[in-house]
Coordinates of C-alpha atoms and ligand atoms in Angstrom, one line a residue:
Chain J
X21 CA -10.1 -140.6 -2.2
X22 CA -11.3 -142.7 0.7
X23 CA -8.8 -145.4 1.8
X24 CA -10.2 -148.9 1.9
X25 CA -8.2 -149.5 5.1
X26 CA -11.0 -149.8 7.6
X27 CA -8.9 -148.9 10.7
X28 CA -10.4 -146.2 12.9
X29 CA -7.0 -145.4 14.2
X30 CA -5.7 -144.8 10.7
X31 CA -8.6 -142.6 10.1
X32 CA -7.9 -140.6 13.3
X33 CA -4.2 -140.2 12.4
X34 CA -5.0 -139.1 8.8
X35 CA -7.6 -136.5 9.9
X36 CA -6.0 -135.3 13.2
X37 CA -2.5 -136.5 13.3
X38 CA -3.1 -138.5 16.5
X39 CA -5.7 -140.7 18.1
X40 CA -7.2 -140.4 21.6
X41 CA -7.6 -144.2 21.4
X42 CA -3.9 -144.8 20.6
X43 CA -1.3 -142.6 22.4
X44 CA 2.3 -143.3 21.5
X45 CA 5.2 -144.2 23.7
X46 CA 8.4 -143.5 21.8
X47 CA 11.0 -145.9 23.2
X48 CA 13.9 -144.5 21.1
X49 CA 14.6 -140.8 21.0
X50 CA 17.7 -138.7 21.3
X51 CA 18.3 -135.1 22.3
X52 CA 20.5 -132.2 21.3
X53 CA 22.6 -131.6 18.2
X54 CA 24.0 -134.3 16.0
X55 CA 27.3 -133.7 14.2
X56 CA 26.5 -135.5 11.0
X57 CA 23.2 -133.9 9.9
X58 CA 21.0 -130.8 10.2
X59 CA 17.9 -131.8 12.2
X60 CA 15.2 -129.1 12.0
X61 CA 13.4 -130.0 15.2
X62 CA 16.5 -130.5 17.3
X63 CA 15.8 -127.4 19.5
X64 CA 14.0 -128.4 22.7
X65 CA 10.7 -126.6 22.1
X66 CA 10.4 -127.9 18.5
X67 CA 11.1 -131.4 19.5
X68 CA 8.5 -131.4 22.2
X69 CA 6.0 -129.9 19.9
X70 CA 6.6 -132.5 17.2
X71 CA 6.3 -135.3 19.7
X72 CA 3.1 -134.0 21.3
X73 CA 1.3 -133.2 18.1
X74 CA 1.6 -136.9 17.1
X75 CA 0.2 -138.0 20.4
X76 CA 3.5 -139.1 22.0
X77 CA 2.9 -139.2 25.8
X78 CA 6.3 -140.5 26.8
X79 CA 9.7 -140.4 25.0
X80 CA 12.6 -142.4 26.3
X81 CA 15.7 -140.4 25.3
X82 CA 19.5 -140.3 25.4
X83 CA 21.5 -137.3 24.1
X84 CA 23.5 -137.6 20.9
X85 CA 26.5 -136.2 22.8
X86 CA 26.4 -139.1 25.3
X87 CA 26.7 -141.6 22.5
X88 CA 28.9 -139.8 20.0
X89 CA 31.0 -137.5 22.1
X90 CA 31.7 -136.8 25.8
X91 CA 29.7 -139.5 27.6
X92 CA 29.6 -137.8 31.0
X93 CA 28.7 -134.4 29.6
X94 CA 26.2 -136.0 27.3
X95 CA 24.5 -138.0 30.1
X96 CA 24.2 -134.8 32.0
X97 CA 22.4 -133.3 28.9
X98 CA 19.9 -136.1 29.0
X99 CA 19.3 -135.4 32.7
X100 CA 18.6 -131.7 31.8
X101 CA 16.1 -132.8 29.2
X102 CA 14.3 -135.0 31.6
X103 CA 14.3 -132.3 34.3
X104 CA 13.0 -129.8 32.0
X105 CA 10.1 -132.0 30.7
X106 CA 9.5 -134.6 33.4
X107 CA 6.0 -135.5 32.0
X108 CA 7.3 -136.3 28.6
X109 CA 10.9 -137.6 28.8
X110 CA 12.4 -140.6 30.6
X111 CA 16.2 -141.0 30.4
X112 CA 18.5 -143.8 29.2
X113 CA 22.0 -143.6 30.7
X114 CA 24.5 -144.2 27.9
X115 CA 27.2 -146.8 28.6
X116 CA 30.5 -146.2 26.8
X117 CA 32.7 -149.3 27.3
X118 CA 35.7 -147.3 25.9
X119 CA 36.0 -145.3 29.2
X120 CA 36.9 -147.5 32.1
X121 CA 36.6 -144.6 34.6
X122 CA 33.0 -144.0 33.6
X123 CA 32.3 -147.7 33.7
X124 CA 33.6 -147.9 37.3
X125 CA 31.2 -145.1 38.3
X126 CA 28.4 -146.5 36.2
X127 CA 26.0 -147.8 38.9
X128 CA 26.5 -144.9 41.3
X129 CA 26.2 -142.4 38.5
X130 CA 23.0 -144.1 37.3
X131 CA 21.5 -144.2 40.8
X132 CA 22.1 -140.5 41.1
X133 CA 19.9 -139.6 38.2
X134 CA 16.2 -138.6 38.2
X135 CA 13.7 -140.0 35.8
X136 CA 15.9 -142.6 34.2
X137 CA 14.5 -146.1 33.3
X138 CA 17.5 -147.9 31.8
X139 CA 20.6 -147.9 29.6
X140 CA 21.3 -147.1 26.0
X141 CA 24.1 -149.2 24.4
X142 CA 25.7 -148.3 21.1
X143 CA 28.1 -151.2 20.4
X144 CA 28.4 -150.3 16.7
X145 CA 29.4 -146.7 17.6
X146 CA 31.9 -147.7 20.2
X147 CA 33.1 -150.7 18.2
X148 CA 32.9 -152.9 21.2
X149 CA 30.8 -156.1 21.1
X150 CA 27.5 -156.3 23.0
X151 CA 28.4 -159.7 24.4
X152 CA 31.9 -158.5 25.5
X153 CA 32.8 -158.4 29.3
X154 CA 32.9 -154.6 29.6
X155 CA 29.1 -154.4 29.1
X156 CA 28.5 -157.1 31.7
X157 CA 28.2 -154.8 34.8
X158 CA 25.5 -152.7 33.1
X159 CA 23.6 -155.8 31.9
X160 CA 23.8 -157.4 35.3
X161 CA 22.4 -154.3 37.0
X162 CA 19.7 -154.0 34.4
X163 CA 18.8 -157.6 34.9
X164 CA 18.6 -157.2 38.7
X165 CA 16.4 -154.1 38.4
X166 CA 14.3 -155.1 35.4
X167 CA 15.5 -152.0 33.5
X168 CA 14.9 -151.2 29.9
X169 CA 18.1 -151.6 27.8
X170 CA 17.9 -150.1 24.3
X171 CA 20.7 -151.5 22.1
X172 CA 21.6 -150.2 18.7
X173 CA 21.4 -153.3 16.5
X174 CA 22.2 -154.0 12.8
X175 CA 22.2 -157.1 10.7
X176 CA 25.6 -158.4 10.0
X177 CA 27.3 -156.1 12.5
X178 CA 30.4 -157.5 14.3
X179 CA 29.3 -155.6 17.4
X180 CA 25.5 -155.7 17.8
X181 CA 24.0 -158.3 15.5
X182 CA 20.7 -160.0 16.5
X183 CA 22.8 -163.1 17.2
X184 CA 24.7 -161.2 19.8
X185 CA 21.4 -160.0 21.3
X186 CA 20.4 -163.7 21.6
X187 CA 23.7 -164.4 23.5
X188 CA 23.0 -161.7 26.1
X189 CA 19.3 -162.5 26.3
X190 CA 20.3 -166.0 27.4
X191 CA 22.4 -164.5 30.3
X192 CA 20.1 -161.7 31.5
X193 CA 16.5 -162.9 31.4
X194 CA 15.0 -160.1 33.5
X195 CA 16.3 -157.0 31.6
X196 CA 14.0 -155.8 28.8
X197 CA 16.2 -155.8 25.7
X198 CA 15.0 -153.5 23.0
X199 CA 16.7 -154.3 19.7
X200 CA 17.0 -150.7 18.3
X201 CA 16.3 -150.7 14.5
X202 CA 15.4 -154.4 14.9
X203 CA 18.8 -155.6 13.7
X204 CA 18.2 -153.7 10.5
X205 CA 18.5 -155.8 7.4
X206 CA 18.6 -159.2 9.2
X207 CA 15.0 -158.9 10.2
X208 CA 14.5 -162.7 10.0
X209 CA 17.0 -163.3 12.7
X210 CA 15.8 -160.4 14.9
X211 CA 12.2 -161.7 14.7
X212 CA 13.4 -165.2 15.7
X213 CA 15.2 -163.7 18.7
X214 CA 12.1 -161.7 19.7
X215 CA 10.0 -164.8 19.3
X216 CA 12.4 -167.1 21.3
X217 CA 13.2 -164.7 24.2
X218 CA 10.3 -163.3 26.1
X219 CA 12.2 -160.2 27.2
X220 CA 13.6 -159.3 23.7
X221 CA 11.7 -156.7 21.7
X222 CA 11.8 -155.4 18.1
X223 CA 12.2 -151.6 18.2
X224 CA 11.0 -149.9 15.0
X225 CA 13.2 -146.8 14.6
X226 CA 14.1 -146.4 10.9
X227 CA 12.7 -149.9 10.2
X228 CA 10.0 -148.1 8.1
X229 CA 12.6 -146.9 5.6
X230 CA 14.9 -148.8 3.3
X231 CA 18.6 -147.9 3.7
X232 CA 20.6 -147.6 0.5
X233 CA 23.9 -146.3 1.7
X234 CA 25.0 -145.5 -1.9
X235 CA 22.5 -142.6 -1.6
X236 CA 24.3 -141.1 1.5
X237 CA 27.5 -139.5 0.4
X238 CA 29.1 -140.3 3.8
X239 CA 27.6 -143.7 4.1
X240 CA 26.2 -144.9 7.4
X241 CA 28.4 -142.5 9.4
X242 CA 29.3 -145.3 11.8
X243 CA 33.0 -146.3 12.2
X244 CA 32.4 -149.5 10.2
X245 CA 30.0 -149.1 7.3
X246 CA 26.7 -150.8 7.7
X247 CA 24.9 -153.0 5.2
X248 CA 22.1 -151.6 3.0
X249 CA 18.7 -153.1 2.9
X250 CA 16.7 -152.0 -0.1
X251 CA 13.1 -152.7 0.9
X252 CA 11.1 -152.7 4.1
X253 CA 7.5 -152.7 3.0
X254 CA 5.6 -155.5 4.8
X255 CA 8.2 -155.8 7.6
X256 CA 5.7 -154.8 10.3
X257 CA 3.2 -157.5 9.2
X258 CA 6.1 -160.0 9.1
X259 CA 7.1 -159.1 12.7
X260 CA 3.5 -159.4 13.9
X261 CA 2.9 -162.7 12.2
X262 CA 6.1 -164.4 13.4
X263 CA 6.9 -162.7 16.7
X264 CA 3.5 -161.3 17.6
X265 CA 2.4 -157.7 18.1
X266 CA 3.4 -158.0 21.8
X267 CA 7.0 -158.0 20.8
X268 CA 7.2 -154.8 18.8
X269 CA 7.7 -151.3 20.1
X270 CA 7.5 -147.8 18.6
X271 CA 10.6 -145.6 18.0
X272 CA 11.8 -142.7 16.0
X273 CA 15.3 -141.5 16.9
X274 CA 13.6 -138.1 17.2
X275 CA 14.7 -135.4 16.5
X276 CA 15.4 -137.5 13.5
X277 CA 12.4 -139.5 12.1
X278 CA 9.0 -138.0 12.0
X279 CA 6.5 -139.8 14.4
X280 CA 4.0 -139.4 11.6
X281 CA 6.2 -141.2 9.1
X282 CA 6.6 -144.0 11.6
X283 CA 2.9 -144.1 12.5
X284 CA 2.0 -144.2 8.8
X285 CA 3.8 -147.5 8.4
X286 CA 1.9 -149.0 11.4
X287 CA -1.5 -147.5 10.5
X288 CA -1.4 -148.8 7.0
X289 CA 0.2 -152.1 7.8
X290 CA -2.2 -155.1 7.2
X291 CA -2.7 -155.7 10.9
X292 CA -5.6 -155.0 13.2
X293 CA -6.1 -152.1 15.6
X294 CA -5.4 -154.2 18.6
X295 CA -1.9 -155.0 17.2
X296 CA -1.5 -151.3 16.4
X297 CA -2.2 -150.4 20.0
X298 CA 0.3 -153.0 21.2
X299 CA 3.0 -151.5 19.1
X300 CA 2.2 -147.8 19.7
X301 CA 1.9 -147.9 23.5
X302 CA 0.7 -151.0 25.3
X303 CA 4.0 -153.0 25.1
X304 CA 6.1 -150.0 26.2
X305 CA 3.6 -149.2 29.0
X306 CA 4.0 -152.7 30.3
X307 CA 7.8 -152.3 30.3
X308 CA 7.7 -149.0 32.1
X309 CA 5.4 -150.4 34.7
X310 CA 8.1 -152.9 35.7
X311 CA 10.7 -150.1 36.3
X312 CA 10.8 -147.6 39.0
X313 CA 12.3 -144.4 37.4
X314 CA 15.4 -143.2 39.3
X315 CA 14.8 -140.5 41.9
X316 CA 18.4 -139.4 42.7
X317 CA 20.0 -139.9 46.1
Chain Y
X10 CA -6.5 -122.0 13.7
X11 CA -8.4 -123.0 10.6
X12 CA -9.5 -126.6 10.5
X13 CA -7.2 -128.5 8.1
X14 CA -8.7 -130.0 4.9
X15 CA -10.3 -133.4 4.9
X16 CA -7.4 -135.5 3.5
X17 CA -9.9 -137.7 1.6
X18 CA -10.7 -134.7 -0.7
X19 CA -7.0 -134.4 -1.6
X20 CA -5.7 -135.8 -4.9
X21 CA -2.6 -137.9 -4.3
X22 CA -0.5 -138.7 -7.4
X23 CA 2.5 -140.8 -6.3
X24 CA 5.6 -140.0 -8.4
X25 CA 7.7 -142.9 -7.1
X26 CA 6.1 -146.3 -6.9
X27 CA 6.7 -149.6 -8.5
X28 CA 5.4 -153.0 -9.3
X29 CA 7.1 -156.1 -10.6
X30 CA 9.3 -159.0 -9.4
X31 CA 12.8 -158.2 -8.3
X32 CA 15.3 -160.9 -7.4
X33 CA 15.2 -159.8 -3.8
X34 CA 11.6 -158.8 -3.0
X35 CA 10.2 -156.7 -0.1
X36 CA 8.2 -158.6 2.5
X37 CA 5.1 -157.3 0.7
X38 CA 5.2 -155.9 -2.8
X39 CA 3.0 -155.6 -5.9
X40 CA 3.7 -158.2 -8.5
X41 CA 1.3 -156.7 -11.0
X42 CA -0.3 -153.3 -11.8
X43 CA -3.5 -154.6 -10.2
X44 CA -1.7 -155.4 -7.0
X45 CA -0.2 -151.9 -7.0
X46 CA -3.7 -150.4 -7.4
X47 CA -5.0 -152.5 -4.5
X48 CA -2.2 -151.0 -2.3
X49 CA -3.0 -147.5 -3.5
X50 CA -6.7 -148.1 -2.7
X51 CA -5.8 -149.3 0.8
X52 CA -4.0 -146.0 1.4
X53 CA -6.3 -143.7 -0.6
X54 CA -3.7 -142.8 -3.3
X55 CA -5.4 -141.8 -6.5
X56 CA -2.8 -142.1 -9.2
X57 CA 0.8 -143.3 -9.8
X58 CA 3.6 -142.5 -12.0
X59 CA 5.0 -146.0 -12.1
X60 CA 8.2 -147.8 -12.9
X61 CA 8.4 -151.6 -13.2
X62 CA 10.9 -153.2 -10.9
X63 CA 12.8 -154.6 -13.9
X64 CA 13.6 -151.0 -15.0
X65 CA 15.7 -150.6 -11.8
X66 CA 17.0 -154.1 -10.9
X67 CA 16.9 -155.5 -14.5
X68 CA 17.7 -153.8 -17.7
X69 CA 15.8 -151.1 -19.5
X70 CA 16.7 -152.9 -22.7
X71 CA 14.1 -155.5 -21.7
X72 CA 11.7 -153.5 -19.6
X73 CA 11.1 -150.2 -21.3
X74 CA 9.2 -152.0 -24.0
X75 CA 7.1 -154.0 -21.6
X76 CA 6.0 -151.2 -19.3
X77 CA 3.5 -149.3 -21.5
X78 CA 1.5 -152.3 -22.7
X79 CA 1.3 -153.6 -19.1
X80 CA -0.3 -150.3 -18.1
X81 CA -2.4 -149.6 -21.2
X82 CA -5.6 -150.7 -19.4
X83 CA -4.9 -148.8 -16.2
X84 CA -5.9 -145.1 -16.5
X85 CA -4.7 -144.5 -12.9
X86 CA -1.1 -145.6 -13.6
X87 CA 1.2 -143.8 -16.0
X88 CA 4.3 -145.5 -17.4
X89 CA 8.0 -144.3 -17.2
X90 CA 11.1 -145.6 -19.0
X91 CA 14.7 -145.9 -17.9
X92 CA 17.7 -144.4 -19.7
X93 CA 21.1 -145.9 -20.7
X94 CA 24.0 -144.4 -22.6
X95 CA 23.4 -144.6 -26.4
X96 CA 27.1 -145.1 -27.2
X97 CA 26.8 -148.8 -26.6
X98 CA 23.9 -149.1 -29.0
X99 CA 21.7 -150.5 -26.1
X100 CA 19.5 -147.4 -26.4
X101 CA 18.4 -145.5 -29.6
X102 CA 20.0 -142.1 -30.3
X103 CA 18.3 -139.3 -28.5
X104 CA 15.8 -138.0 -31.2
X105 CA 14.7 -141.6 -32.0
X106 CA 14.4 -142.4 -28.3
X107 CA 12.1 -139.5 -27.7
X108 CA 10.0 -140.4 -30.7
X109 CA 9.6 -143.9 -29.3
X110 CA 8.6 -142.4 -25.9
X111 CA 5.9 -140.4 -27.6
X112 CA 4.6 -143.5 -29.5
X113 CA 4.3 -145.4 -26.2
X114 CA 2.7 -142.5 -24.2
X115 CA 5.7 -142.1 -21.9
X116 CA 6.3 -138.6 -20.5
X117 CA 8.9 -139.1 -17.8
X118 CA 12.1 -141.0 -17.5
X119 CA 14.2 -142.6 -14.7
X120 CA 18.0 -142.8 -14.3
X121 CA 19.5 -145.4 -12.0
X122 CA 23.2 -144.8 -12.5
X123 CA 24.4 -146.9 -9.6
X124 CA 22.2 -149.9 -10.6
X125 CA 23.2 -149.7 -14.3
X126 CA 26.8 -148.6 -13.9
X127 CA 27.2 -145.4 -15.9
X128 CA 28.0 -141.7 -15.3
X129 CA 25.1 -139.4 -15.5
X130 CA 27.0 -136.4 -17.0
X131 CA 27.5 -134.3 -20.0
X132 CA 30.2 -136.5 -21.5
X133 CA 27.9 -139.6 -21.4
X134 CA 24.5 -138.0 -22.0
X135 CA 25.1 -134.6 -23.6
X136 CA 22.7 -134.9 -26.5
X137 CA 20.0 -136.7 -24.7
X138 CA 19.9 -134.4 -21.7
X139 CA 19.9 -131.3 -23.9
X140 CA 16.9 -132.7 -25.7
X141 CA 15.1 -133.5 -22.4
X142 CA 15.8 -130.0 -21.2
X143 CA 14.4 -128.5 -24.4
X144 CA 11.3 -130.7 -24.3
X145 CA 10.8 -130.3 -20.5
X146 CA 10.8 -134.0 -20.0
X147 CA 11.3 -134.7 -16.3
X148 CA 14.1 -137.1 -15.4
X149 CA 13.8 -138.9 -12.1
X150 CA 17.2 -139.4 -10.7
X151 CA 18.3 -141.8 -8.0
X152 CA 21.7 -140.6 -7.3
X153 CA 23.5 -139.3 -4.2
X154 CA 23.7 -135.6 -3.7
X155 CA 27.3 -135.1 -4.7
X156 CA 26.8 -136.9 -8.1
X157 CA 23.5 -135.0 -8.5
X158 CA 25.4 -131.8 -8.1
X159 CA 27.8 -132.8 -10.9
X160 CA 24.8 -133.5 -13.2
X161 CA 23.1 -130.2 -12.4
X162 CA 26.4 -128.3 -13.1
X163 CA 26.4 -129.8 -16.6
X164 CA 22.6 -129.3 -17.2
X165 CA 21.5 -126.4 -15.0
X166 CA 18.1 -126.1 -16.7
X167 CA 17.2 -129.8 -16.8
X168 CA 13.9 -130.7 -15.1
X169 CA 15.4 -133.2 -12.7
X170 CA 13.6 -134.9 -9.8
X171 CA 15.9 -136.1 -7.0
X172 CA 14.4 -139.2 -5.4
X173 CA 15.2 -141.3 -2.4
X174 CA 17.2 -138.5 -0.7
X175 CA 17.5 -140.0 2.8
X176 CA 16.6 -141.4 5.2
X177 CA 19.2 -139.3 6.9
X178 CA 18.8 -135.5 6.6
X179 CA 21.0 -134.5 3.6
X180 CA 20.2 -130.7 3.8
X181 CA 23.9 -129.8 4.0
X182 CA 24.4 -131.3 0.6
X183 CA 21.0 -130.5 -0.9
X184 CA 20.3 -126.9 0.0
X185 CA 23.1 -125.5 -2.0
X186 CA 21.7 -127.4 -5.0
X187 CA 18.1 -126.3 -4.5
X188 CA 19.4 -122.7 -4.0
X189 CA 21.1 -122.8 -7.3
X190 CA 18.9 -124.8 -9.7
X191 CA 15.3 -123.8 -10.0
X192 CA 14.3 -126.8 -12.1
X193 CA 15.5 -129.3 -9.5
X194 CA 12.7 -131.0 -7.8
X195 CA 12.6 -133.4 -4.8
X196 CA 10.3 -136.3 -4.0
X197 CA 9.1 -136.8 -0.4
X198 CA 9.6 -140.5 -0.1
X199 CA 12.7 -140.3 2.0
X200 CA 12.0 -137.1 3.8
X201 CA 11.7 -139.0 7.1
X202 CA 13.4 -136.4 9.2
X203 CA 10.9 -134.3 11.0
X204 CA 10.7 -130.7 9.8
X205 CA 12.2 -131.2 6.3
X206 CA 9.0 -130.7 4.4
X207 CA 8.1 -127.6 6.4
X208 CA 11.5 -126.0 6.0
X209 CA 11.6 -126.8 2.3
X210 CA 8.3 -125.0 1.8
X211 CA 9.4 -122.1 3.9
X212 CA 12.6 -121.7 1.9
X213 CA 11.5 -122.5 -1.6
X214 CA 7.7 -122.7 -1.5
X215 CA 5.9 -126.0 -2.2
X216 CA 6.3 -125.9 -6.1
X217 CA 9.3 -128.2 -6.2
X218 CA 8.2 -130.9 -3.9
X219 CA 6.4 -134.0 -5.2
X220 CA 4.6 -136.6 -3.2
X221 CA 6.4 -140.0 -3.6
X222 CA 6.0 -143.1 -1.5
X223 CA 8.9 -145.2 -2.8
X224 CA 6.6 -148.2 -2.5
X225 CA 7.7 -151.0 -2.0
X226 CA 11.0 -149.8 -0.7
X227 CA 9.0 -148.1 2.0
X228 CA 5.4 -148.4 3.1
X229 CA 3.1 -146.1 1.1
X230 CA 1.3 -145.1 4.3
X231 CA 4.4 -143.5 5.7
X232 CA 5.0 -140.7 3.2
X233 CA 1.2 -140.3 3.0
X234 CA 0.6 -139.7 6.7
X235 CA 3.7 -137.5 6.9
X236 CA 2.5 -135.2 4.1
X237 CA -1.1 -135.0 5.3
X238 CA 0.2 -134.0 8.8
X239 CA 2.9 -131.6 7.6
X240 CA 2.6 -128.1 9.2
X241 CA 2.1 -126.3 5.9
X242 CA -1.1 -124.8 4.5
X243 CA -3.7 -126.8 2.6
X244 CA -2.8 -125.2 -0.7
X245 CA 0.8 -126.3 -0.3
X246 CA -0.3 -129.8 0.6
X247 CA -2.5 -130.1 -2.5
X248 CA 0.4 -128.9 -4.7
X249 CA 2.8 -131.4 -3.2
X250 CA 0.2 -134.2 -3.1
X251 CA -0.5 -134.1 -6.9
X252 CA -0.8 -130.8 -8.6
X253 CA 2.9 -130.2 -9.0
X254 CA 3.4 -133.6 -10.8
X255 CA 0.4 -132.9 -12.9
X256 CA 1.8 -129.6 -14.0
X257 CA 5.3 -131.1 -14.7
X258 CA 3.7 -133.7 -17.0
X259 CA 1.5 -131.1 -18.8
X260 CA 4.6 -129.1 -19.5
X261 CA 6.2 -131.9 -21.5
X262 CA 6.6 -131.0 -25.2
X263 CA 6.8 -134.1 -27.3
Ligands
LIG19 ZN1 19.2 -144.0 18.0

């Protein structure tokens, strides 16, 4: 039957899987194998195909290996992905505060990359707090160069709660701080942080799915188990109403979550097409225009 | 390549959607069957196999009885009931329970073992699950894959629908089960990970996948757009969208 949703963008996505009027910039993707799950579109060609068929024009990525394994080797993998697909991928350099040698080389390593636009921080994965001193050099550099900093965030986390994002937002007003997963579960606080700090954004990866960790035999697969949140319907409307559509950006964790599953939540949210465009690409485009991608040395 | 079917001509029958008032509501949810229908209209979903929120977050003792009358005037919504162990006397013995289902026009059941604190196995539910197997009554099961495997080991022929299997990819747990149990079905509500629908169809065909939105856990539009854009043929899409559920319900013998 015909949906009563009058959105022409929703119509385009339902009929063609993408819309010429609404490209997508995916601000949160990964690359390469992940130890904890089989991901069918992990291989390079399949991932690129899946992104492109949903109208993704740019994907900002960091390899799984860089976050969950060998940080140097993993960052080199991200570089390979960007080199191989320079039109599609932009890189995030993963910062692992558990390795002081890598932290000392951080800025020079970053400046040696090509096509990178910022940092990816995973405080929860490295069990090191976002507002702790070891992250400061990365955040200071990002602040100075207006880089994009994608931070894994989760409600109630001891390492990367939305409250901790507020603390660093206070100190680094020029870095674009993307709250990955929008501080999942504590959406009210995340939305307040995005409303109160001009440079803090709500990033949608997995926000369009409830997380009931009793359904996952190995739980959240982070060193410290994360809190469940049993419903998410209506969250996008809530974000737009309280923080505005200018503060929400699209993300998927690809090769994890289907861009169509993500787009479905946006296309059928009770918001207008202008807000949908802000979320799908305009906001991210604005952030990318502020950063000059690295071009090696 | 052949032009894909106009999605507006497809018949969507949502196997996993809910209305009602839980203690901790979603940002937007359906208080009543009418509000659920409004959400379905918004997305273009034709019909729903529905459970009331109280069946999951409250007690089936209270809510089984209330569901069917609530939906009596809604031909697009079909009611389901929840199960509990009969040993405590909270639920009628199996034969009587199935007779009551029939009287209320209920053809499918839900099990929420984590919410209602019981073990879904042969020791607890032997007689009931044997009866459901015999009568082809589908049991929607919200249970993690390891416990689901225990259930299927005890009742390998049960028509069971595994729901909410995600959002992570659980293929390493699930494929051994789907390889082994031909009456095990899967709803699409948590198949967020790209490629899962396509690879399921490749490995097993589309017969055992059922369109589910998990509304209001998730947004109905997510699973909907995902399925319409899956890289499978139109016939497979139609089967998953509604025909498979239709067939399962027609096969019920009560
Ligand atoms: Zn991620």
